[in-house]
Coordinates of C-alpha atoms in Angstrom, one line a residue:
M66 CA 185.7 11.9 -20.4
S67 CA 183.5 15.1 -19.6
Y68 CA 180.1 15.7 -18.4
F69 CA 178.3 19.3 -19.9
I70 CA 175.0 21.0 -19.5
N71 CA 173.2 22.3 -22.7
L72 CA 172.7 25.3 -21.2
E73 CA 170.2 26.0 -24.2
L74 CA 167.8 23.1 -24.1
I75 CA 167.3 23.9 -20.5
R76 CA 166.7 27.0 -21.2
E77 CA 163.8 25.9 -24.1
Q78 CA 162.5 22.8 -22.3
F79 CA 162.0 25.1 -18.7
K80 CA 160.6 28.0 -20.8
F81 CA 162.9 30.4 -19.3
E82 CA 161.5 32.8 -21.9
T83 CA 158.5 33.1 -19.5
S84 CA 158.5 32.7 -15.7
I85 CA 160.3 29.0 -15.8
K86 CA 158.0 25.8 -16.2
H87 CA 159.0 22.5 -14.6
N88 CA 158.4 19.5 -14.7
P89 CA 158.8 19.5 -18.4
K90 CA 157.9 16.2 -20.6
T91 CA 160.6 14.4 -21.6
E92 CA 161.4 11.2 -24.2
L93 CA 162.0 8.9 -20.8
E94 CA 160.3 10.1 -17.7
F95 CA 161.2 8.9 -13.8
L96 CA 158.5 8.6 -12.5
P97 CA 154.8 7.6 -14.0
F98 CA 152.9 11.0 -11.6
T99 CA 151.6 14.0 -12.4
T100 CA 151.1 17.6 -10.7
K101 CA 147.8 17.5 -11.4
Y102 CA 146.9 14.9 -8.4
K103 CA 143.5 12.9 -9.0
D104 CA 141.9 11.1 -5.8
V105 CA 141.9 7.4 -7.4
N106 CA 142.7 4.2 -5.9
Y107 CA 145.1 2.0 -8.3
S108 CA 143.9 -1.4 -8.7
F109 CA 146.4 -3.3 -8.4
R110 CA 143.7 -6.3 -10.5
E111 CA 143.8 -4.0 -13.3
V112 CA 147.3 -3.3 -13.1
V113 CA 148.8 -6.5 -13.1
G114 CA 146.6 -7.4 -16.4
E115 CA 148.2 -4.6 -18.1
F116 CA 151.2 -5.7 -16.5
L117 CA 151.1 -9.3 -17.6
R118 CA 150.1 -8.6 -21.4
L119 CA 152.9 -5.7 -21.4
I120 CA 155.6 -8.3 -20.7
G121 CA 154.4 -11.4 -22.9
R122 CA 153.9 -8.4 -26.0
K123 CA 150.3 -9.7 -26.0
K124 CA 147.3 -6.7 -26.4
L125 CA 143.5 -7.7 -25.6
P126 CA 141.8 -7.1 -28.4
E127 CA 138.8 -5.7 -26.6
S128 CA 136.7 -5.4 -22.8
V129 CA 136.0 -9.3 -21.4
N130 CA 132.4 -8.7 -21.3
A131 CA 130.3 -10.9 -19.4
E132 CA 127.3 -11.4 -20.8
K133 CA 129.0 -11.5 -24.1
L134 CA 131.1 -14.5 -22.3
L135 CA 128.5 -15.9 -21.2
N136 CA 126.7 -16.7 -24.4
N137 CA 130.1 -17.5 -26.1
V138 CA 129.8 -20.6 -23.8
I139 CA 126.4 -21.2 -24.2
D140 CA 126.3 -20.6 -28.2
S141 CA 129.6 -23.7 -28.4
I142 CA 127.0 -26.2 -26.7
S143 CA 124.0 -28.2 -28.3
F144 CA 121.0 -28.4 -25.9
E145 CA 118.4 -30.9 -26.1
H146 CA 115.9 -28.6 -24.6
P147 CA 115.6 -24.8 -24.7
N148 CA 115.0 -24.3 -21.0
Q149 CA 118.6 -26.6 -20.4
R150 CA 120.2 -23.1 -22.0
G151 CA 119.2 -20.5 -19.1
E152 CA 120.3 -23.3 -16.5
F153 CA 123.5 -23.5 -17.6
K154 CA 124.3 -20.2 -18.3
Q155 CA 123.4 -19.5 -14.8
M156 CA 125.7 -22.7 -13.7
V157 CA 128.8 -20.8 -15.7
K158 CA 128.0 -17.5 -14.3
T159 CA 128.1 -19.2 -10.9
L160 CA 131.3 -20.5 -11.5
F161 CA 133.2 -18.2 -13.2
L162 CA 131.9 -14.4 -12.3
D163 CA 132.0 -12.7 -9.1
E164 CA 129.3 -10.1 -8.1
N165 CA 130.9 -7.9 -9.9
D166 CA 130.6 -9.8 -13.2
Q167 CA 134.8 -10.0 -13.5
L168 CA 136.3 -13.3 -14.1
Y169 CA 137.5 -15.1 -11.3
L170 CA 141.2 -16.0 -11.0
F171 CA 141.4 -19.7 -11.4
H172 CA 144.0 -19.7 -13.0
P173 CA 147.6 -18.2 -14.1
Q174 CA 145.9 -17.6 -18.1
T175 CA 143.1 -15.7 -16.5
L176 CA 145.2 -12.9 -15.4
Y177 CA 145.1 -11.8 -19.2
F178 CA 141.8 -11.7 -19.4
I179 CA 141.6 -9.1 -16.2
N180 CA 140.2 -5.6 -17.8
T181 CA 142.3 -2.4 -17.2
M182 CA 139.9 0.3 -17.4
E183 CA 141.1 3.3 -16.3
N184 CA 144.1 5.4 -17.6
E185 CA 146.3 5.7 -14.1
N186 CA 146.1 1.9 -14.1
K187 CA 147.5 1.7 -17.6
K188 CA 150.2 3.9 -16.9
L189 CA 151.2 2.6 -13.7
A190 CA 151.7 -0.7 -15.7
L191 CA 153.7 0.5 -18.4
F192 CA 156.4 1.8 -15.6
L193 CA 156.1 -1.4 -13.5
C194 CA 157.1 -2.8 -16.7
N195 CA 160.1 0.0 -17.9
I196 CA 161.5 -0.4 -14.4
L197 CA 161.1 -4.0 -13.7
W198 CA 161.6 -6.2 -16.7
G199 CA 162.8 -3.4 -19.1
V200 CA 163.7 -5.1 -22.3
K201 CA 164.3 -8.2 -21.5
D202 CA 162.6 -11.2 -23.4
A203 CA 159.0 -11.6 -23.4
W204 CA 157.1 -13.6 -20.9
S205 CA 153.9 -15.9 -20.9
V206 CA 152.1 -17.6 -19.1
D207 CA 152.4 -21.3 -19.7
S208 CA 149.8 -22.4 -22.2
A209 CA 149.5 -25.8 -21.9
E210 CA 145.8 -27.1 -22.2
L211 CA 143.7 -27.4 -19.4
S212 CA 142.9 -31.2 -19.0
E213 CA 140.2 -32.9 -20.6
S214 CA 138.4 -33.7 -17.0
D215 CA 138.7 -30.1 -17.0
L216 CA 135.8 -29.2 -19.4
M217 CA 133.9 -26.1 -18.2
S218 CA 137.5 -24.0 -17.7
T219 CA 138.0 -25.4 -21.8
L220 CA 135.0 -23.9 -22.5
L221 CA 135.3 -20.4 -20.8
F222 CA 139.3 -20.1 -22.3
R223 CA 138.1 -21.1 -25.9
S224 CA 135.3 -18.5 -25.2
L225 CA 137.7 -15.8 -24.0
P226 CA 138.7 -13.1 -26.7
E227 CA 142.0 -14.3 -28.4
L228 CA 145.3 -12.3 -27.5
I229 CA 146.9 -10.0 -30.0
N230 CA 150.6 -10.7 -30.5
I231 CA 152.8 -7.5 -30.6
D232 CA 156.0 -6.6 -31.8
S233 CA 157.3 -4.5 -28.6
S234 CA 156.2 -2.8 -25.5
K235 CA 156.8 1.0 -25.2
T236 CA 159.5 2.7 -23.6
S237 CA 158.4 5.5 -21.6
Y238 CA 160.5 5.4 -17.9
A239 CA 164.1 5.1 -17.5
A240 CA 165.2 2.1 -15.4
M241 CA 167.3 3.7 -12.8
L242 CA 168.0 1.1 -10.5
P243 CA 168.7 -2.1 -12.0
E244 CA 169.4 -4.1 -8.9
I245 CA 166.4 -4.3 -8.1
S246 CA 164.9 -5.1 -11.7
D247 CA 167.3 -8.0 -11.4
L248 CA 165.7 -9.0 -8.1
F249 CA 162.3 -8.5 -9.0
V250 CA 162.6 -11.1 -12.5
Q251 CA 164.1 -13.9 -9.6
D252 CA 161.1 -13.4 -7.5
F253 CA 158.4 -13.5 -10.4
Q254 CA 160.5 -16.2 -12.2
W255 CA 160.3 -18.4 -9.1
L256 CA 156.9 -17.5 -8.7
A257 CA 155.7 -18.3 -12.2
T258 CA 156.6 -22.0 -11.6
K259 CA 153.6 -22.2 -8.9
S260 CA 150.8 -22.1 -10.6
D261 CA 148.6 -21.3 -7.5
L262 CA 150.2 -19.5 -5.4
F263 CA 150.8 -17.3 -9.0
T264 CA 147.5 -16.6 -9.1
Q265 CA 146.5 -16.0 -5.7
Q266 CA 150.2 -13.6 -5.1
V267 CA 151.6 -11.9 -8.2
E268 CA 149.6 -8.9 -7.2
K269 CA 151.2 -8.7 -3.7
L270 CA 155.0 -9.3 -5.3
I271 CA 154.0 -6.2 -7.7
S272 CA 152.1 -3.7 -5.4
Y273 CA 155.4 -4.8 -3.6
Y274 CA 158.1 -4.3 -5.8
Y275 CA 156.4 -0.5 -7.0
F276 CA 156.8 0.5 -3.1
F277 CA 160.6 -1.1 -3.7
Y278 CA 161.2 0.6 -6.4
V279 CA 159.7 4.5 -5.5
T280 CA 160.8 4.5 -2.0
Q281 CA 164.9 3.6 -3.1
F282 CA 164.3 5.9 -5.8
A283 CA 163.6 8.4 -3.3
V284 CA 166.5 7.7 -0.9
R285 CA 168.9 6.8 -3.4
N286 CA 168.4 10.3 -4.7
E287 CA 168.6 12.1 -0.8
A288 CA 172.4 10.8 -1.1
M289 CA 173.1 12.9 -4.4
F290 CA 176.6 12.8 -5.2
M291 CA 177.7 11.0 -1.5
P292 CA 179.0 7.6 -2.3
V293 CA 176.8 4.9 -2.1
K294 CA 177.9 2.4 0.2
Q295 CA 175.3 -0.1 -0.1
A296 CA 173.2 -0.8 -3.3
I297 CA 169.6 -1.5 -1.0
R298 CA 169.3 1.1 1.8
P299 CA 166.8 -1.1 3.7
I300 CA 163.8 0.8 5.4
Y301 CA 162.3 -0.4 9.0
F302 CA 159.1 -2.1 9.2
T303 CA 156.9 -3.2 12.0
F304 CA 154.6 -5.8 12.4
E305 CA 151.1 -5.9 13.1
D306 CA 151.4 -8.4 15.6
E307 CA 153.5 -6.6 18.0
E308 CA 151.8 -4.4 21.1
R309 CA 154.3 -1.9 22.1
L310 CA 155.5 0.5 19.2
S311 CA 157.2 3.8 20.6
K312 CA 158.8 7.0 19.0
T313 CA 161.7 5.7 21.0
R314 CA 162.1 2.2 18.7
V315 CA 164.7 2.9 15.7
S316 CA 161.6 1.3 13.5
Y317 CA 160.0 4.8 14.3
E318 CA 163.0 6.9 13.5
Y319 CA 164.3 5.2 10.8
G320 CA 161.0 4.2 9.3
W321 CA 158.4 6.4 7.9
K322 CA 159.1 9.4 9.6
S323 CA 162.4 9.3 7.3
L324 CA 161.0 8.0 4.3
E325 CA 158.4 10.7 4.2
K326 CA 160.6 13.0 3.8
S327 CA 162.2 11.4 0.9
I328 CA 159.6 10.9 -0.5
G329 CA 158.2 14.6 -0.3
R330 CA 161.5 15.9 -1.9
M331 CA 160.6 13.7 -5.1
F332 CA 159.2 16.5 -7.1
S333 CA 162.1 18.2 -6.9
H334 CA 164.8 15.9 -7.7
V335 CA 163.1 14.9 -10.7
N336 CA 163.0 18.3 -12.1
F337 CA 166.7 18.4 -11.1
L338 CA 167.8 15.3 -12.9
K339 CA 165.9 16.3 -15.8
M340 CA 168.3 19.5 -16.1
L341 CA 171.5 17.8 -15.7
N342 CA 170.1 14.9 -18.0
F343 CA 170.0 17.7 -20.8
S344 CA 173.8 17.4 -21.0
I345 CA 176.8 16.8 -23.6
V346 CA 178.3 13.5 -22.4
D347 CA 181.3 12.0 -23.9
H348 CA 181.6 8.0 -23.7
R349 CA 177.9 7.9 -22.4
D350 CA 177.9 4.3 -23.0
N351 CA 174.4 3.5 -23.5
I352 CA 173.4 4.4 -20.2
T353 CA 169.4 6.7 -21.1
H354 CA 169.4 8.6 -18.3
L355 CA 172.2 9.5 -15.9
S356 CA 171.9 9.5 -12.2
Y357 CA 173.8 11.7 -9.6
Q358 CA 176.1 8.8 -9.3
D359 CA 176.7 8.6 -13.2
I360 CA 177.4 12.0 -12.9
L361 CA 179.7 11.9 -10.1
S362 CA 181.8 9.3 -12.1
Y363 CA 181.9 12.4 -14.8
V364 CA 183.3 14.6 -12.8
R365 CA 186.1 13.2 -11.3
Q366 CA 187.2 12.5 -14.5
M367 CA 187.4 15.3 -15.9
T368 CA 190.3 17.6 -15.5
E369 CA 190.7 20.8 -13.5
D370 CA 190.0 22.8 -16.2
E371 CA 187.0 21.2 -17.2
Q372 CA 185.2 21.4 -13.8
K373 CA 186.0 25.2 -13.8
I374 CA 183.4 25.4 -17.5
L375 CA 181.0 23.3 -16.3
E376 CA 181.0 25.4 -12.6
Q377 CA 180.8 28.5 -15.0
Q378 CA 177.6 27.2 -16.4
F379 CA 176.0 26.7 -13.4
N380 CA 177.0 29.9 -12.1
Q381 CA 175.0 31.2 -15.3
L382 CA 171.9 28.7 -14.7
I383 CA 171.4 29.6 -11.3
D384 CA 171.7 33.6 -11.8
E385 CA 169.1 33.3 -14.6
Y386 CA 166.8 30.4 -12.5
Q387 CA 167.3 33.0 -9.7
Q388 CA 166.4 35.9 -12.0
K389 CA 163.0 34.4 -13.5
L390 CA 161.6 33.3 -10.4
S391 CA 162.7 36.5 -8.8
G392 CA 159.0 37.7 -9.0
D393 CA 157.8 35.6 -6.0
S394 CA 160.8 33.7 -4.8
K395 CA 161.8 34.5 -0.8
W396 CA 165.4 33.9 -1.7
M397 CA 166.1 35.6 1.4
L398 CA 165.0 32.8 3.5
L399 CA 167.4 30.1 1.7
G400 CA 169.9 31.1 3.9
T401 CA 173.4 29.8 3.2
I402 CA 173.6 26.9 2.1
S403 CA 176.9 25.3 3.0
D404 CA 179.5 23.0 1.5
V405 CA 179.4 19.3 1.6
Y406 CA 181.4 18.2 -1.4
D407 CA 185.0 18.0 -1.5
L408 CA 184.8 19.5 -5.4
P409 CA 183.6 23.3 -6.2
I410 CA 181.1 22.0 -8.5
L411 CA 179.6 19.5 -6.9
N412 CA 178.7 22.0 -4.1
K413 CA 177.5 24.2 -7.2
M414 CA 175.7 21.6 -8.4
N415 CA 173.9 21.1 -4.7
H416 CA 173.2 24.7 -4.2
L417 CA 171.2 24.5 -7.2
F418 CA 168.8 21.7 -6.5
R419 CA 168.2 23.5 -2.8
M420 CA 167.1 26.4 -4.4
I421 CA 164.7 24.4 -6.4
D422 CA 163.4 22.8 -3.5
H423 CA 163.2 26.2 -1.6
Q424 CA 161.0 27.9 -4.5
F425 CA 158.6 24.9 -4.6
N426 CA 158.1 25.1 -1.0
Q427 CA 157.5 29.5 -0.7
T428 CA 155.3 30.2 -3.3
S429 CA 152.0 29.0 -5.3
R430 CA 154.1 26.7 -7.2
S431 CA 153.5 24.3 -3.3
K432 CA 150.4 22.6 -4.7
P433 CA 152.0 20.8 -7.8
Y434 CA 154.9 20.2 -5.8
N435 CA 151.9 18.4 -3.1
D436 CA 150.2 16.8 -5.3
Y437 CA 153.4 15.2 -7.3
K438 CA 154.5 13.3 -4.0
Q439 CA 150.4 12.3 -3.2
W440 CA 149.8 9.6 -6.3
F441 CA 152.6 7.6 -4.1
M442 CA 151.6 8.8 -0.4
H443 CA 147.8 7.9 -1.0
F444 CA 149.2 4.0 -2.5
C445 CA 151.4 4.2 1.1
Q446 CA 148.4 4.9 3.2
N447 CA 146.2 2.0 1.5
T448 CA 149.1 -0.7 1.4
F449 CA 151.8 -0.7 4.1
L450 CA 151.5 2.4 6.3
K451 CA 148.8 2.3 9.0
S452 CA 148.4 4.6 12.3
R453 CA 149.5 3.6 15.8
G454 CA 148.0 6.0 18.0
R455 CA 150.4 8.1 20.1
S456 CA 153.0 6.7 17.7
G457 CA 151.4 8.3 14.4
K458 CA 152.0 6.6 11.1
M459 CA 154.3 3.2 10.8
L460 CA 155.0 1.2 8.1
I461 CA 153.4 -2.4 8.7
L462 CA 154.3 -5.6 7.7
D463 CA 150.8 -7.5 7.7
T464 CA 150.4 -11.1 8.2
D465 CA 149.9 -12.2 4.7
Y466 CA 152.7 -10.3 3.9
L467 CA 155.0 -12.0 6.1
L468 CA 154.0 -15.5 5.2
F469 CA 154.1 -14.2 1.4
M470 CA 157.5 -13.0 1.4
T471 CA 158.7 -15.7 3.6
K472 CA 157.9 -18.3 0.9
L473 CA 159.1 -16.3 -1.6
M474 CA 162.5 -16.0 -0.1
I475 CA 162.8 -19.7 1.1
K476 CA 161.7 -20.8 -2.7
N477 CA 162.3 -24.6 -3.1
E478 CA 164.8 -24.9 0.2
S479 CA 163.1 -27.5 2.8
K480 CA 164.4 -24.4 5.3
I481 CA 165.8 -21.2 5.4
R482 CA 168.2 -20.4 8.4
L483 CA 166.3 -17.5 10.4
I484 CA 169.1 -15.0 10.1
N485 CA 169.3 -15.7 5.9
L486 CA 165.6 -15.0 6.2
F487 CA 166.3 -11.4 7.9
K488 CA 169.0 -10.7 5.3
E489 CA 166.7 -11.9 2.6
F490 CA 164.1 -9.1 4.2
E491 CA 167.1 -7.1 3.8
A492 CA 168.1 -7.3 0.3
R493 CA 164.2 -6.7 -0.4
G494 CA 164.5 -3.0 1.1
M495 CA 163.2 -4.3 4.2
I496 CA 164.9 -4.7 7.7
F497 CA 163.7 -4.8 11.1
D498 CA 164.6 -4.1 15.4
R499 CA 164.9 -6.3 17.8
D500 CA 162.2 -6.1 18.9
T501 CA 160.4 -6.6 15.3
Q502 CA 162.7 -9.6 15.3
T503 CA 161.4 -11.2 18.1
A504 CA 157.3 -10.3 17.3
I505 CA 158.1 -11.8 13.9
V506 CA 160.1 -15.5 15.5
N507 CA 156.8 -15.7 18.2
Y508 CA 154.4 -15.4 15.3
F509 CA 156.7 -18.1 13.5
E510 CA 156.6 -20.3 16.9
K511 CA 153.2 -20.0 17.0
L512 CA 152.8 -21.6 13.6
N513 CA 155.2 -24.1 14.4
L514 CA 157.3 -22.9 11.6
L515 CA 160.8 -23.2 13.7
E516 CA 163.2 -26.0 13.7
K517 CA 166.0 -25.1 16.5
K518 CA 169.3 -27.0 16.4
S519 CA 170.2 -25.2 19.4
D520 CA 169.9 -22.1 21.3
S521 CA 172.0 -20.3 19.1
G522 CA 169.9 -17.5 16.8
D523 CA 172.7 -18.9 14.0
A524 CA 171.3 -22.5 14.3
I525 CA 167.5 -21.0 14.2
Y526 CA 165.6 -22.0 10.7
V527 CA 162.0 -21.6 9.1
K528 CA 160.5 -24.9 7.6
A529 CA 158.9 -24.5 4.4
F530 CA 155.1 -24.1 4.6
L531 CA 152.3 -24.3 2.0

């Protein structure tokens, strides 16, 4: 097995003939962000509607218009007196539409009819479909007819636009963390068996898995060519019921403070990974995009002579990259880059990455660098990231998320051992220090959800709840 970069393709795609244009468009992208940040809030309600249509291979032929929907319902009924029409229309509106004329989500099938108007929400839904669902078989909400006793709901569903079946969903993003996809499908399919819970909480599930995937992608990339000892590197969260949150806490040092640095370098990693994926690889085994770990595996299987050829390629690339950006990049400020790997070629690759990251921070290109990460930073600020006074910003798990995720982990069991519950959180990217665990246990105790068979921590259970 061997791996070599395609220098000609790198020069072409990154526009070496001019002054280098970073982040070239590729057939499969890593993340759904651009270098032109728009101050928009993702509407995860819109994202959910598009996501469910995509994994179900369905399409909404037109936006659901409130007035047209009401008229369709009214037109399907015969009235003895004309004035009954207006009264009935008002009743239907009160039952099924909110103050913004959006459909109430009272049944899983209503999720299909959420209008997804913003292109950014469509783009995010496609990203989540590609990286969480992938090429798995189409999944659809149970289409069983509502009971005849629920006449009003039946009238409504018959008046909604008929969904169009499509052959397949578009693939635009590379799924780099299949272990997260497997976990998502497991949680999603269980949630789908609980009709009311699914309708109410699927937005929470998709929102969290978006956070989970992007943060793990960022953290994994920071390790680069170091061997990965554990697939998921959980991030420290605190709990909203905690009163004391100081900078001396483990959850502060290894929570948002550490994560923010990884998120900050995402744009540099995406550019470097794109370079590395313009490559010539023997025996690729259907891998669509190579990760740092994939490349490490190939390099370690190469002969010494092959590694030297690859090193020469990187020497050439480094020289050209430095020369093309010598006009505004202050390369002297980069300093000496220490060797951190046992193979010279891996150190050479690391050298190029440090150059890429350095020039973004020392030139006018810092704006696209910062705008790229802002899409995700803004999402974090509106979900899990909260300001806690002198301690600054910290990742906070609120009570709603705690209870929802606890249900998700207990699933159909009658209870779960407390120690195993915390392991399940870790498997999904969350870890708590001792103080946070205590605060969570106290909260469960307040809700009478704990069952203690002894004073031992191993014998404490969290009971299932509605």
